[in-house]
Amino acid sequence: MSDEQATELLSTTQRERLRADPGALVLAMLTDTVDTLHRAGVRDVVVVTPDDRVRARAQHLSAHVVDEPGDVAGGLNAAYALGAATARTLWPAHRWVLMVQADLPAAEPSSLREIIDSAAGRGESMVTDRAGTGTSLLIRPTSSGELPHFGPDSAVAHRLAGVVELDPAHLRWPDIRTDVDTVSDLVAALRLGVGEHTRSVLSDLTVCDAATSGVGDRPDAS
């Protein structure tokens, strides 16, 4: 499905709302992602951001917030490394760090727990995005000081770096694979069912008769 086709599934009101305040969706997805981490048993969370609204929301969610420097080489990967270094300092007893995208509104606690269990004893490991080319989630030792390889074609870059792909057949954890970068991604997340905060922002969204079929809704219990 192209972004143009996916956009047709959004109401005119919803498209106008997203254009007027795209940050509202970002904050909602962040909230649902952090909430899912907490419900999966991941209590110690670091959020790296240069944005005041994200900073305030993350603090409200009891996450430790680190200001992302705007002039540091490495961009996204430097931010991940900064977050990992912060976690290592704050919680030295932790042996592993979970690097996850903050735009996983369909993520379920049960999937995260399964992934963490599957990664045990396998070294640095990852789950790719739904296209199989990007990386939605990376687990690595807290002792690692190397930059990760998030970004375009990151799955290949991580494989070349020796990262183990936990589900190379791409049959498991579609909720974790669905990070939202495009309208098509958003529609895919809605089909799976999104968290309450994302659902609230998109309250007038219709995806294939979602109002009558229940698509785009999910139980709040883990």
PDB file of N, CA and C in Angstrom, residues 24-33 103-106 186 189-190 193-205 216-218:
ATOM      1  N   ALA A  24       1.813  15.942  18.500  1.00  0.00           N
ATOM      2  CA  ALA A  24       0.858  15.246  19.363  1.00  0.00           C
ATOM      3  C   ALA A  24       0.939  13.741  19.149  1.00  0.00           C
ATOM      4  N   LEU A  25       1.083  13.319  17.893  1.00  0.00           N
ATOM      5  CA  LEU A  25       1.207  11.895  17.599  1.00  0.00           C
ATOM      6  C   LEU A  25       2.535  11.358  18.108  1.00  0.00           C
ATOM      7  N   VAL A  26       3.601  12.124  17.945  1.00  0.00           N
ATOM      8  CA  VAL A  26       4.918  11.712  18.442  1.00  0.00           C
ATOM      9  C   VAL A  26       4.862  11.467  19.949  1.00  0.00           C
ATOM     10  N   LEU A  27       4.261  12.401  20.679  1.00  0.00           N
ATOM     11  CA  LEU A  27       4.162  12.266  22.129  1.00  0.00           C
ATOM     12  C   LEU A  27       3.299  11.072  22.523  1.00  0.00           C
ATOM     13  N   ALA A  28       2.229  10.849  21.782  1.00  0.00           N
ATOM     14  CA  ALA A  28       1.347   9.725  22.090  1.00  0.00           C
ATOM     15  C   ALA A  28       2.062   8.398  21.868  1.00  0.00           C
ATOM     16  N   MET A  29       2.791   8.285  20.759  1.00  0.00           N
ATOM     17  CA  MET A  29       3.513   7.040  20.485  1.00  0.00           C
ATOM     18  C   MET A  29       4.623   6.814  21.503  1.00  0.00           C
ATOM     19  N   LEU A  30       5.322   7.878  21.880  1.00  0.00           N
ATOM     20  CA  LEU A  30       6.337   7.765  22.926  1.00  0.00           C
ATOM     21  C   LEU A  30       5.713   7.250  24.216  1.00  0.00           C
ATOM     22  N   THR A  31       4.576   7.817  24.592  1.00  0.00           N
ATOM     23  CA  THR A  31       3.910   7.418  25.830  1.00  0.00           C
ATOM     24  C   THR A  31       3.521   5.952  25.800  1.00  0.00           C
ATOM     25  N   ASP A  32       2.937   5.509  24.686  1.00  0.00           N
ATOM     26  CA  ASP A  32       2.543   4.102  24.584  1.00  0.00           C
ATOM     27  C   ASP A  32       3.758   3.183  24.582  1.00  0.00           C
ATOM     28  N   THR A  33       4.849   3.607  23.938  1.00  0.00           N
ATOM     29  CA  THR A  33       6.057   2.780  23.896  1.00  0.00           C
ATOM     30  C   THR A  33       6.667   2.629  25.283  1.00  0.00           C
ATOM     31  N   ASP A 103       8.689   4.979  18.514  1.00  0.00           N
ATOM     32  CA  ASP A 103       7.458   5.089  17.721  1.00  0.00           C
ATOM     33  C   ASP A 103       6.878   3.705  17.437  1.00  0.00           C
ATOM     34  N   LEU A 104       6.644   2.955  18.523  1.00  0.00           N
ATOM     35  CA  LEU A 104       6.074   1.609  18.408  1.00  0.00           C
ATOM     36  C   LEU A 104       4.723   1.561  19.122  1.00  0.00           C
ATOM     37  N   PRO A 105       3.714   2.231  18.584  1.00  0.00           N
ATOM     38  CA  PRO A 105       2.437   2.346  19.300  1.00  0.00           C
ATOM     39  C   PRO A 105       1.664   1.047  19.410  1.00  0.00           C
ATOM     40  N   ALA A 106       2.010   0.042  18.582  1.00  0.00           N
ATOM     41  CA  ALA A 106       1.304  -1.238  18.637  1.00  0.00           C
ATOM     42  C   ALA A 106       2.020  -2.261  19.512  1.00  0.00           C
ATOM     43  N   LEU A 186       1.600   3.812   9.896  1.00  0.00           N
ATOM     44  CA  LEU A 186       0.565   4.149  10.870  1.00  0.00           C
ATOM     45  C   LEU A 186      -0.669   3.283  10.666  1.00  0.00           C
ATOM     46  N   ALA A 189       0.034  -0.166  11.934  1.00  0.00           N
ATOM     47  CA  ALA A 189      -0.038  -0.205  13.397  1.00  0.00           C
ATOM     48  C   ALA A 189      -1.485  -0.232  13.869  1.00  0.00           C
ATOM     49  N   LEU A 190      -2.330   0.550  13.220  1.00  0.00           N
ATOM     50  CA  LEU A 190      -3.744   0.586  13.597  1.00  0.00           C
ATOM     51  C   LEU A 190      -4.421  -0.755  13.354  1.00  0.00           C
ATOM     52  N   GLY A 193      -3.576  -2.807  16.259  1.00  0.00           N
ATOM     53  CA  GLY A 193      -4.118  -2.295  17.511  1.00  0.00           C
ATOM     54  C   GLY A 193      -3.074  -1.469  18.227  1.00  0.00           C
ATOM     55  N   VAL A 194      -3.398  -0.236  18.549  1.00  0.00           N
ATOM     56  CA  VAL A 194      -2.436   0.674  19.165  1.00  0.00           C
ATOM     57  C   VAL A 194      -2.809   0.950  20.617  1.00  0.00           C
ATOM     58  N   GLY A 195      -1.866   1.537  21.346  1.00  0.00           N
ATOM     59  CA  GLY A 195      -2.090   1.876  22.740  1.00  0.00           C
ATOM     60  C   GLY A 195      -3.091   3.001  22.908  1.00  0.00           C
ATOM     61  N   GLU A 196      -3.519   3.189  24.146  1.00  0.00           N
ATOM     62  CA  GLU A 196      -4.613   4.123  24.410  1.00  0.00           C
ATOM     63  C   GLU A 196      -4.268   5.565  24.062  1.00  0.00           C
ATOM     64  N   HIS A 197      -3.021   5.980  24.208  1.00  0.00           N
ATOM     65  CA  HIS A 197      -2.668   7.373  23.942  1.00  0.00           C
ATOM     66  C   HIS A 197      -2.662   7.665  22.445  1.00  0.00           C
ATOM     67  N   THR A 198      -2.101   6.747  21.666  1.00  0.00           N
ATOM     68  CA  THR A 198      -2.151   6.906  20.212  1.00  0.00           C
ATOM     69  C   THR A 198      -3.583   6.828  19.725  1.00  0.00           C
ATOM     70  N   ARG A 199      -4.345   5.922  20.299  1.00  0.00           N
ATOM     71  CA  ARG A 199      -5.750   5.767  19.913  1.00  0.00           C
ATOM     72  C   ARG A 199      -6.529   7.041  20.196  1.00  0.00           C
ATOM     73  N   SER A 200      -6.205   7.699  21.297  1.00  0.00           N
ATOM     74  CA  SER A 200      -6.906   8.933  21.650  1.00  0.00           C
ATOM     75  C   SER A 200      -6.616  10.042  20.650  1.00  0.00           C
ATOM     76  N   VAL A 201      -5.349  10.172  20.252  1.00  0.00           N
ATOM     77  CA  VAL A 201      -4.984  11.200  19.274  1.00  0.00           C
ATOM     78  C   VAL A 201      -5.670  10.943  17.944  1.00  0.00           C
ATOM     79  N   LEU A 202      -5.819   9.669  17.605  1.00  0.00           N
ATOM     80  CA  LEU A 202      -6.401   9.293  16.319  1.00  0.00           C
ATOM     81  C   LEU A 202      -7.848   8.844  16.479  1.00  0.00           C
ATOM     82  N   SER A 203      -8.558   9.459  17.380  1.00  0.00           N
ATOM     83  CA  SER A 203      -9.890   8.985  17.745  1.00  0.00           C
ATOM     84  C   SER A 203     -10.899   9.003  16.611  1.00  0.00           C
ATOM     85  N   ASP A 204     -10.684   9.839  15.603  1.00  0.00           N
ATOM     86  CA  ASP A 204     -11.652   9.865  14.499  1.00  0.00           C
ATOM     87  C   ASP A 204     -11.096   9.203  13.251  1.00  0.00           C
ATOM     88  N   LEU A 205     -10.090   8.302  13.443  1.00  0.00           N
ATOM     89  CA  LEU A 205      -9.510   7.581  12.317  1.00  0.00           C
ATOM     90  C   LEU A 205     -10.392   6.400  11.936  1.00  0.00           C
ATOM     91  N   GLY A 216      -7.898  -1.566  15.151  1.00  0.00           N
ATOM     92  CA  GLY A 216      -7.303  -0.364  15.707  1.00  0.00           C
ATOM     93  C   GLY A 216      -7.526  -0.219  17.196  1.00  0.00           C
ATOM     94  N   ASP A 217      -8.236  -1.172  17.797  1.00  0.00           N
ATOM     95  CA  ASP A 217      -8.455  -1.150  19.234  1.00  0.00           C
ATOM     96  C   ASP A 217      -7.791  -2.381  19.817  1.00  0.00           C
ATOM     97  N   ARG A 218      -7.440  -2.328  21.090  1.00  0.00           N
ATOM     98  CA  ARG A 218      -6.866  -3.487  21.746  1.00  0.00           C
ATOM     99  C   ARG A 218      -7.108  -3.373  23.237  1.00  0.00           C
TER     100      ARG A 218
END
